[in-house]
Coordinates of C-alpha atoms and ligand atoms in Angstrom, one line a residue:
M491 CA 0.0 0.0 -0.3
E492 CA 1.1 3.6 -0.9
R493 CA 2.2 5.4 2.6
S494 CA 0.7 8.5 2.7
I495 CA 1.6 11.8 4.5
R496 CA -0.9 14.3 6.1
N497 CA -1.6 18.2 4.6
P498 CA 1.1 19.9 6.3
K499 CA -1.3 23.1 7.1
R500 CA -2.5 23.6 10.3
D501 CA -6.1 22.2 11.5
A502 CA -8.2 22.4 14.7
S503 CA -6.3 19.7 16.3
S504 CA -3.0 21.4 15.7
R505 CA -4.3 23.7 18.4
Q506 CA -4.2 21.3 20.7
G507 CA -1.7 20.5 23.1
K508 CA 1.9 22.0 23.0
T509 CA 1.1 23.3 19.7
G510 CA -1.8 25.4 21.2
W511 CA 0.4 27.2 23.4
Y512 CA 1.2 29.8 20.7
D513 CA -0.8 30.2 17.2
Y514 CA 2.3 30.8 14.8
Y515 CA 0.2 31.1 11.5
A516 CA 3.6 29.8 9.4
G517 CA 3.4 26.5 11.6
F518 CA 3.1 23.6 10.0
S519 CA 0.9 20.6 11.5
P520 CA 2.5 18.2 13.9
G521 CA 0.2 15.4 12.0
F522 CA 2.7 16.1 8.9
V523 CA 5.8 15.9 10.7
A524 CA 4.8 12.6 12.3
D525 CA 3.6 10.8 8.9
T526 CA 7.1 12.1 7.2
L527 CA 8.8 10.4 10.0
N528 CA 6.9 7.0 9.5
Y529 CA 7.4 7.6 5.8
L530 CA 11.1 8.1 5.9
D531 CA 11.5 5.4 8.4
P532 CA 15.0 6.5 9.8
H533 CA 17.4 4.6 11.5
P534 CA 16.7 5.4 15.5
K535 CA 20.0 7.2 15.9
S536 CA 19.1 9.7 13.0
I537 CA 19.3 13.2 13.5
V538 CA 16.7 15.5 12.5
L539 CA 16.9 19.2 11.7
D540 CA 14.8 22.1 10.6
P541 CA 17.0 25.0 9.9
W542 CA 13.7 27.0 9.6
N543 CA 12.2 26.1 12.8
G544 CA 9.8 28.8 13.6
S545 CA 7.6 26.7 16.4
G546 CA 9.3 24.0 16.6
T547 CA 7.1 21.3 14.9
T548 CA 9.8 19.4 13.3
T549 CA 11.8 19.0 16.5
N550 CA 9.0 18.9 19.2
V551 CA 7.5 16.0 16.9
A552 CA 10.7 14.2 16.1
Q553 CA 11.9 14.4 19.7
E554 CA 8.7 12.9 20.8
A555 CA 9.3 10.1 18.3
G556 CA 12.9 9.4 19.9
F557 CA 15.2 11.7 17.8
S558 CA 17.8 13.6 18.5
V559 CA 17.2 17.0 17.0
V560 CA 18.6 20.8 16.1
G561 CA 16.4 23.6 15.5
F562 CA 17.3 26.8 14.1
D563 CA 15.6 30.2 13.6
I564 CA 16.7 33.6 13.2
N565 CA 13.9 35.0 15.4
P566 CA 14.6 34.4 19.1
A567 CA 10.9 34.7 19.9
M568 CA 10.6 31.6 18.2
I569 CA 13.7 29.8 19.7
I570 CA 12.0 30.4 23.0
L571 CA 8.7 28.8 22.1
S572 CA 10.4 25.6 20.4
K573 CA 12.5 25.3 23.9
A574 CA 9.2 25.4 25.9
K575 CA 7.9 22.7 24.4
T576 CA 11.1 20.3 25.3
L577 CA 9.6 20.9 29.0
D578 CA 9.5 17.6 30.5
P579 CA 5.8 16.8 31.6
S580 CA 7.2 15.3 35.2
V581 CA 7.6 19.2 35.9
A582 CA 4.1 20.0 35.7
N583 CA 2.9 19.8 39.4
S584 CA 6.0 22.2 40.0
I585 CA 4.9 25.1 37.9
G586 CA 2.2 26.3 40.2
P587 CA 4.6 27.1 42.7
L588 CA 7.2 28.3 41.1
C589 CA 4.6 30.7 39.0
D590 CA 3.7 31.8 42.4
E591 CA 7.0 32.7 43.2
L592 CA 7.5 34.8 40.1
I593 CA 4.6 37.0 40.9
E594 CA 6.0 37.6 44.5
K595 CA 9.4 38.4 43.4
A596 CA 8.1 40.7 40.6
D597 CA 5.5 42.4 43.2
H598 CA 8.4 43.2 45.3
F599 CA 11.2 44.2 43.0
R600 CA 11.8 47.9 43.5
M601 CA 13.1 48.4 39.7
Q602 CA 12.5 52.0 38.4
H603 CA 11.6 52.7 34.8
P604 CA 14.4 51.6 32.9
V605 CA 16.8 53.9 31.7
W606 CA 16.7 52.4 28.3
S607 CA 13.5 53.6 26.6
D608 CA 11.2 50.2 26.9
P609 CA 10.3 48.7 23.9
L610 CA 6.9 47.8 25.4
T611 CA 6.0 51.4 25.7
T612 CA 5.2 51.6 21.7
W613 CA 2.2 50.4 22.9
L614 CA 1.7 50.7 26.9
V615 CA 2.0 53.3 28.8
K616 CA 4.9 53.4 31.1
D617 CA 3.6 51.9 34.1
G618 CA 2.0 48.7 32.6
A619 CA 5.2 48.3 30.4
L620 CA 7.1 48.4 34.0
Y621 CA 4.9 45.9 35.6
I622 CA 5.7 43.6 32.3
R623 CA 9.1 44.1 32.7
K624 CA 9.2 43.1 36.1
L625 CA 7.8 39.9 35.6
E626 CA 10.4 39.5 32.8
W627 CA 13.2 40.3 35.2
A628 CA 11.7 38.0 37.8
I629 CA 11.9 35.0 35.3
Q630 CA 15.7 35.9 34.6
K631 CA 16.6 36.1 38.2
L632 CA 14.7 33.4 39.3
L633 CA 15.3 31.1 36.4
V634 CA 17.9 32.4 34.3
D635 CA 20.7 34.1 36.1
N636 CA 20.5 35.8 39.1
K637 CA 23.3 38.1 38.7
G638 CA 21.9 40.6 36.9
Y639 CA 19.1 41.4 34.1
R640 CA 20.2 41.4 30.5
N641 CA 17.6 41.8 27.7
G642 CA 17.1 38.6 25.7
G643 CA 20.3 39.1 23.5
I644 CA 20.8 36.0 21.4
R645 CA 23.3 34.6 23.8
T646 CA 20.7 34.4 26.9
V647 CA 18.3 32.7 24.6
N648 CA 20.6 30.3 23.1
H649 CA 21.1 29.3 26.6
I650 CA 18.2 29.5 28.3
S651 CA 16.3 26.5 29.9
S652 CA 13.1 25.0 28.7
L653 CA 11.7 25.8 32.2
A654 CA 12.4 29.4 32.0
S655 CA 11.2 29.3 28.2
F656 CA 8.1 28.4 29.3
F657 CA 7.4 30.9 31.6
Y658 CA 8.5 33.1 29.0
I659 CA 5.9 31.9 26.6
G660 CA 3.0 32.0 29.5
L661 CA 4.2 35.7 29.5
F662 CA 4.0 36.3 25.9
R663 CA 0.6 35.4 26.0
A664 CA -0.6 37.2 28.7
V665 CA 1.0 40.3 26.7
R666 CA -1.0 39.3 23.4
L667 CA -4.0 39.4 25.3
I668 CA -3.4 42.6 26.6
L669 CA -2.5 44.3 23.2
A670 CA -5.3 42.3 21.6
E671 CA -6.8 45.4 19.9
F672 CA -3.6 46.2 17.8
R673 CA -4.1 42.9 16.0
S674 CA -5.2 43.6 12.3
S675 CA -7.0 41.1 9.8
N676 CA -3.2 40.5 8.5
P677 CA -2.0 37.8 10.9
T678 CA 1.5 39.6 10.5
W679 CA 1.0 43.0 11.0
I680 CA 0.6 44.3 14.7
K681 CA -0.8 48.0 14.9
Q682 CA 1.0 51.1 16.9
P683 CA -0.6 53.5 18.8
K684 CA -0.4 56.9 17.2
T685 CA -0.9 59.1 20.2
E686 CA -0.1 58.3 23.7
A687 CA -3.9 58.6 24.5
E688 CA -4.2 55.3 22.6
K689 CA -1.8 53.6 24.5
V690 CA -2.9 50.6 26.7
T691 CA -3.2 50.9 30.8
I692 CA -3.2 47.8 32.7
K693 CA -3.5 46.9 36.2
K694 CA -0.8 45.0 37.9
R695 CA -3.4 42.8 39.4
H696 CA -4.9 42.1 36.0
L697 CA -1.7 41.3 34.5
H698 CA -0.4 38.7 37.4
Q699 CA -4.1 37.5 36.9
L700 CA -3.5 36.7 33.0
F701 CA 0.1 35.4 33.6
V702 CA -1.5 32.9 36.1
Q703 CA -4.0 31.7 34.2
N704 CA -2.2 31.1 30.9
I705 CA 0.7 29.2 33.1
S706 CA -2.1 26.9 34.3
E707 CA -3.5 26.4 31.0
M708 CA -0.4 25.4 29.6
A709 CA 1.0 23.4 32.8
L710 CA -2.6 21.3 32.1
S711 CA -1.8 20.4 28.8
L712 CA 2.0 19.8 29.4
S713 CA 0.9 17.2 32.1
S714 CA -1.1 15.1 29.6
S715 CA 1.7 15.4 26.9
Q716 CA 4.1 12.9 26.0
Y717 CA 7.2 11.8 28.1
L718 CA 10.4 12.4 26.3
Q719 CA 13.3 10.0 26.0
N720 CA 16.2 10.7 28.3
G721 CA 19.6 11.0 26.5
L722 CA 18.5 12.8 23.3
D723 CA 20.5 15.7 21.8
V724 CA 18.3 18.7 21.5
R725 CA 20.0 22.0 20.0
L726 CA 17.6 24.8 19.6
E727 CA 19.8 27.9 18.5
V728 CA 19.3 31.5 17.1
A729 CA 21.2 30.9 13.8
S730 CA 20.6 31.9 10.2
S731 CA 19.8 29.0 7.5
E732 CA 22.5 30.6 5.3
A733 CA 25.4 30.0 8.3
Q734 CA 24.4 27.0 10.0
P735 CA 26.6 26.0 13.1
L736 CA 27.0 22.4 12.0
D737 CA 29.5 19.9 11.1
K738 CA 29.5 18.9 7.4
Q739 CA 27.5 15.7 6.8
S740 CA 26.3 15.9 10.3
I741 CA 22.8 15.1 9.6
D742 CA 20.0 12.6 8.6
I743 CA 17.2 14.1 8.1
V744 CA 15.9 17.9 7.3
I745 CA 11.9 18.5 7.4
S746 CA 11.5 22.4 7.0
S747 CA 9.4 24.7 5.5
P748 CA 11.1 27.6 4.2
P749 CA 9.9 31.3 4.7
Y750 CA 7.1 32.2 2.1
C751 CA 8.0 34.1 -0.9
T752 CA 5.3 36.3 -0.5
R753 CA 6.9 39.4 1.3
I754 CA 5.8 38.3 4.6
D755 CA 7.2 40.2 7.6
Y756 CA 7.8 37.4 10.3
A757 CA 9.6 39.9 12.2
M758 CA 6.7 42.2 12.7
A759 CA 4.5 39.6 13.1
T760 CA 6.4 38.8 16.6
C761 CA 7.4 42.2 17.3
I762 CA 5.4 42.0 20.7
E763 CA 7.2 38.8 21.8
L764 CA 10.2 40.8 20.4
A765 CA 9.5 43.7 22.5
I766 CA 9.2 41.7 25.8
L767 CA 12.8 40.4 25.0
G768 CA 14.2 44.0 24.7
Y769 CA 14.0 44.4 20.9
T770 CA 13.3 48.0 20.1
M771 CA 11.4 49.1 17.2
E772 CA 14.6 50.5 15.6
K773 CA 16.5 47.0 16.1
L774 CA 13.6 45.3 14.4
N775 CA 13.9 47.7 11.5
E776 CA 17.7 47.9 11.2
K777 CA 18.4 44.2 11.6
M778 CA 15.9 41.3 12.4
R779 CA 13.4 42.6 9.3
I780 CA 16.7 42.8 6.7
E781 CA 18.1 39.6 7.8
M782 CA 14.8 37.7 7.8
I783 CA 14.3 35.5 4.1
G784 CA 11.0 36.6 2.5
T785 CA 11.2 40.1 4.2
P786 CA 9.7 43.0 2.4
K787 CA 12.2 45.1 3.1
I788 CA 15.5 45.9 0.5
H789 CA 18.8 45.2 1.2
R790 CA 21.3 47.4 0.7
K791 CA 23.1 45.6 -2.3
T792 CA 20.5 43.6 -4.8
P793 CA 22.2 40.3 -5.6
E794 CA 23.0 39.4 -9.5
P795 CA 20.7 36.0 -10.1
T796 CA 23.1 33.3 -11.2
I797 CA 22.4 30.4 -13.6
E798 CA 23.0 28.0 -10.8
W799 CA 19.2 29.1 -9.7
G800 CA 17.6 27.1 -12.3
P801 CA 15.3 28.2 -15.6
T802 CA 11.8 28.5 -13.7
C803 CA 13.4 30.9 -11.3
L804 CA 15.1 33.1 -13.9
G805 CA 12.2 32.9 -16.0
F806 CA 10.2 34.2 -13.2
L807 CA 12.4 36.8 -12.4
K808 CA 12.3 38.0 -16.1
D809 CA 8.8 38.4 -16.3
V810 CA 8.7 40.2 -13.2
R811 CA 11.2 42.9 -14.3
E812 CA 9.6 43.0 -17.6
H813 CA 6.2 43.7 -16.1
G814 CA 4.7 46.8 -16.9
S815 CA 3.1 47.4 -13.7
R816 CA 4.3 49.9 -11.0
A817 CA 7.8 49.2 -9.3
S818 CA 8.1 45.7 -10.7
K819 CA 11.6 46.4 -12.1
T820 CA 12.7 48.0 -9.2
Y821 CA 11.1 46.9 -5.4
Y822 CA 9.3 43.5 -6.4
Y823 CA 12.5 42.7 -8.5
K824 CA 14.8 43.1 -5.9
T825 CA 12.7 41.4 -3.3
Y826 CA 12.4 38.2 -5.1
T827 CA 15.8 38.5 -6.4
Q828 CA 17.1 38.3 -2.4
Y829 CA 14.7 36.0 -1.5
F830 CA 16.3 33.3 -4.2
D831 CA 19.5 34.1 -3.4
S832 CA 19.1 33.5 0.2
V833 CA 17.2 30.7 -0.5
F834 CA 19.9 29.1 -2.8
A835 CA 22.5 29.6 0.1
S836 CA 20.5 27.8 2.2
M837 CA 20.3 25.0 0.0
G838 CA 24.0 25.1 -0.3
E839 CA 24.1 24.9 3.7
I840 CA 21.7 22.1 4.0
D841 CA 23.6 20.2 1.0
R842 CA 27.1 20.7 3.5
V843 CA 25.4 19.6 6.6
L844 CA 23.5 16.6 5.2
K845 CA 25.0 13.1 5.2
D846 CA 25.2 11.1 1.9
N847 CA 21.9 9.4 1.2
G848 CA 20.2 11.8 3.7
K849 CA 16.8 13.3 3.1
C850 CA 15.6 16.8 2.9
V851 CA 11.8 17.2 3.0
L852 CA 10.7 20.6 2.1
V853 CA 7.1 22.0 2.3
V854 CA 6.8 24.8 -0.6
Q855 CA 3.8 27.0 -1.7
D856 CA 3.5 28.4 -5.2
S857 CA 2.2 31.8 -5.6
Y858 CA 1.4 34.8 -8.0
Y859 CA 2.9 38.2 -8.6
K860 CA 0.3 40.2 -10.6
D861 CA -0.5 37.0 -13.0
V862 CA 3.2 35.7 -13.4
H863 CA 2.9 32.6 -11.6
N864 CA 6.0 31.9 -9.2
D865 CA 6.3 28.2 -9.3
L866 CA 8.2 27.6 -5.8
P867 CA 8.3 23.9 -6.1
S868 CA 9.8 23.7 -9.6
I869 CA 12.5 26.3 -8.4
F870 CA 13.3 24.5 -5.4
V871 CA 13.3 21.1 -7.4
E872 CA 15.8 22.6 -9.8
M873 CA 17.8 24.4 -7.0
G874 CA 18.3 20.7 -5.8
H875 CA 19.2 19.5 -8.7
H876 CA 22.1 22.0 -8.8
Y877 CA 23.3 20.1 -5.8
N878 CA 22.9 16.8 -7.2
W879 CA 20.2 15.8 -5.1
S880 CA 17.3 13.4 -6.7
V881 CA 13.4 13.7 -6.0
D882 CA 12.2 10.8 -4.7
S883 CA 8.5 12.1 -4.3
R884 CA 6.2 14.9 -4.7
F885 CA 2.9 15.4 -2.6
V886 CA 0.6 17.9 -3.9
F887 CA -1.9 19.8 -1.9
K888 CA -4.6 22.2 -3.2
G889 CA -5.5 25.1 -1.1
S890 CA -6.2 28.7 0.0
S891 CA -3.0 30.9 1.0
L892 CA -2.1 33.6 3.5
V893 CA -2.8 35.8 0.1
A894 CA -6.7 34.9 0.7
I895 CA -6.8 36.6 4.0
N896 CA -4.7 39.6 2.7
K897 CA -7.3 42.2 2.3
R898 CA -5.1 44.3 -0.3
A899 CA -4.2 41.4 -2.5
S900 CA -6.1 42.0 -5.9
R901 CA -8.9 40.0 -6.5
H902 CA -7.1 38.6 -9.6
Q903 CA -4.9 37.1 -6.9
Q904 CA -7.4 35.9 -4.2
S905 CA -9.1 33.7 -7.2
K906 CA -6.0 31.6 -7.4
K907 CA -5.7 28.1 -5.6
R908 CA -2.4 27.8 -4.0
T909 CA -0.6 24.6 -4.6
E910 CA 1.2 23.3 -1.7
E911 CA 4.0 20.5 -2.1
V912 CA 5.9 18.3 0.1
L913 CA 9.0 17.9 -1.7
I914 CA 11.2 14.8 -0.6
F915 CA 14.5 14.5 -2.0
T916 CA 17.7 12.2 -1.5
K917 CA 21.1 13.7 -1.6
Ligands
LIG1424 C1 7.2 28.9 7.2 S1 8.1 29.5 8.5 C2 8.3 27.7 9.6 C3 7.1 27.2 10.3 C4 7.7 25.8 11.3 N1 7.6 25.0 9.9 C5 6.5 25.9 12.0 O1 6.1 25.0 12.3 O2 6.4 26.6 12.8 C6 9.5 30.0 8.3 C7 10.3 30.1 9.4 O3 11.6 31.0 8.9 C8 12.5 31.8 10.0 N2 13.8 32.4 9.0 C9 13.5 33.7 8.0 N3 14.7 33.8 8.2 C10 15.4 32.8 8.4 C11 17.2 32.8 8.1 N4 17.7 33.7 7.3 N5 17.4 31.8 8.7 C12 16.7 31.1 9.9 N6 15.3 31.2 10.0 C13 14.9 32.0 9.1 C14 11.1 32.6 10.1 O4 11.4 33.4 11.6 C15 10.1 31.5 10.3 O5 10.1 31.1 11.7

């Protein structure tokens, strides 16, 4: 019997248990990762990598299935989320008392308004931002490092424990609820108040209640989650897919979904979580929004397309460049070129770290630029050929895409059905 793989799109079941801790619109379904592992039937000692790990679906499911895992993402908020999911269920009963202690600590901490302008004041009045900062400080003091407060720099995030990450996610959830009015119909965009008067005021008690409530909900689902096998290597770090901190030929399996090629702003989508970690809007704009693959921001230097990207990619770029509509040959051409440049470099990195005969499974979705079809699955297949990978199987799923929920997308675009493909390569 032909073995099949469930649709990678998240469904209602993907919002239960640990996957429901944080609704990452870009995440794929745990069922898809479980089916893919069954389909590949890897050796039990295999190491599974996701270089675009997002909410950690691949690493979480593979770890539950008994594999050692490595996950990278350029977004520290996502690394914290994937780390939280590695918390052992046996800790669930200790969560309540720890939560009480955190509140107690935050309550008695005599922190003044930070000398640095707190990024949370983008949405909140100063006192509200300070209450949240005190809770974050308490998490750090009790569970990260009691020497002094450091806002969530990459070093801190890479070394943070799954327990501290769990409480960070509780705080992310509480603050998301407090700032719910700034969400828009586009899940990747968070609005900002234009005046001081529009900023949110919160009561300390209300924040603490929300924190306790969210932590209790998470602890409940943690207690019924699967126990994790001891002795597995689990490495979750902030790193770019274009420079993966791994030895060559060290990975057996890659299961991943590269960033979409529809100018999705992954950094802005998580700007509230990043503000909790101390990222200012300036830092977001100057660094993370630029470095993320698929960003709508233009790099200082546009790369030159090369023949190695394959005929479908070059044909698409030519059509965009020659398209008569506004900014096609400037802004749009540049965003696509930088996307393909980064993706090609990332494929090169996957090729370097994957063992010979290793498997690489990528979930890729096509899209349209105006009336020009961006056949991303074929572009990835051709890029894979460049690295001498063969395609074992392609699973095709038809459905709608993020474009359909973006009000600004043209009617022409909205009427197009997207195709999501699961590409299974062998190196
Ligand atoms: C489609 S999402 C992956 C979602 C993931 N499969 C899940 O289940 O949550 C792509 C991810 O790539 C990350 N990303 C963007 N540019 C990156 C880069 N240069 N290096 C590593 N990760 C990057 C984004 O932060 C985003 O989380």
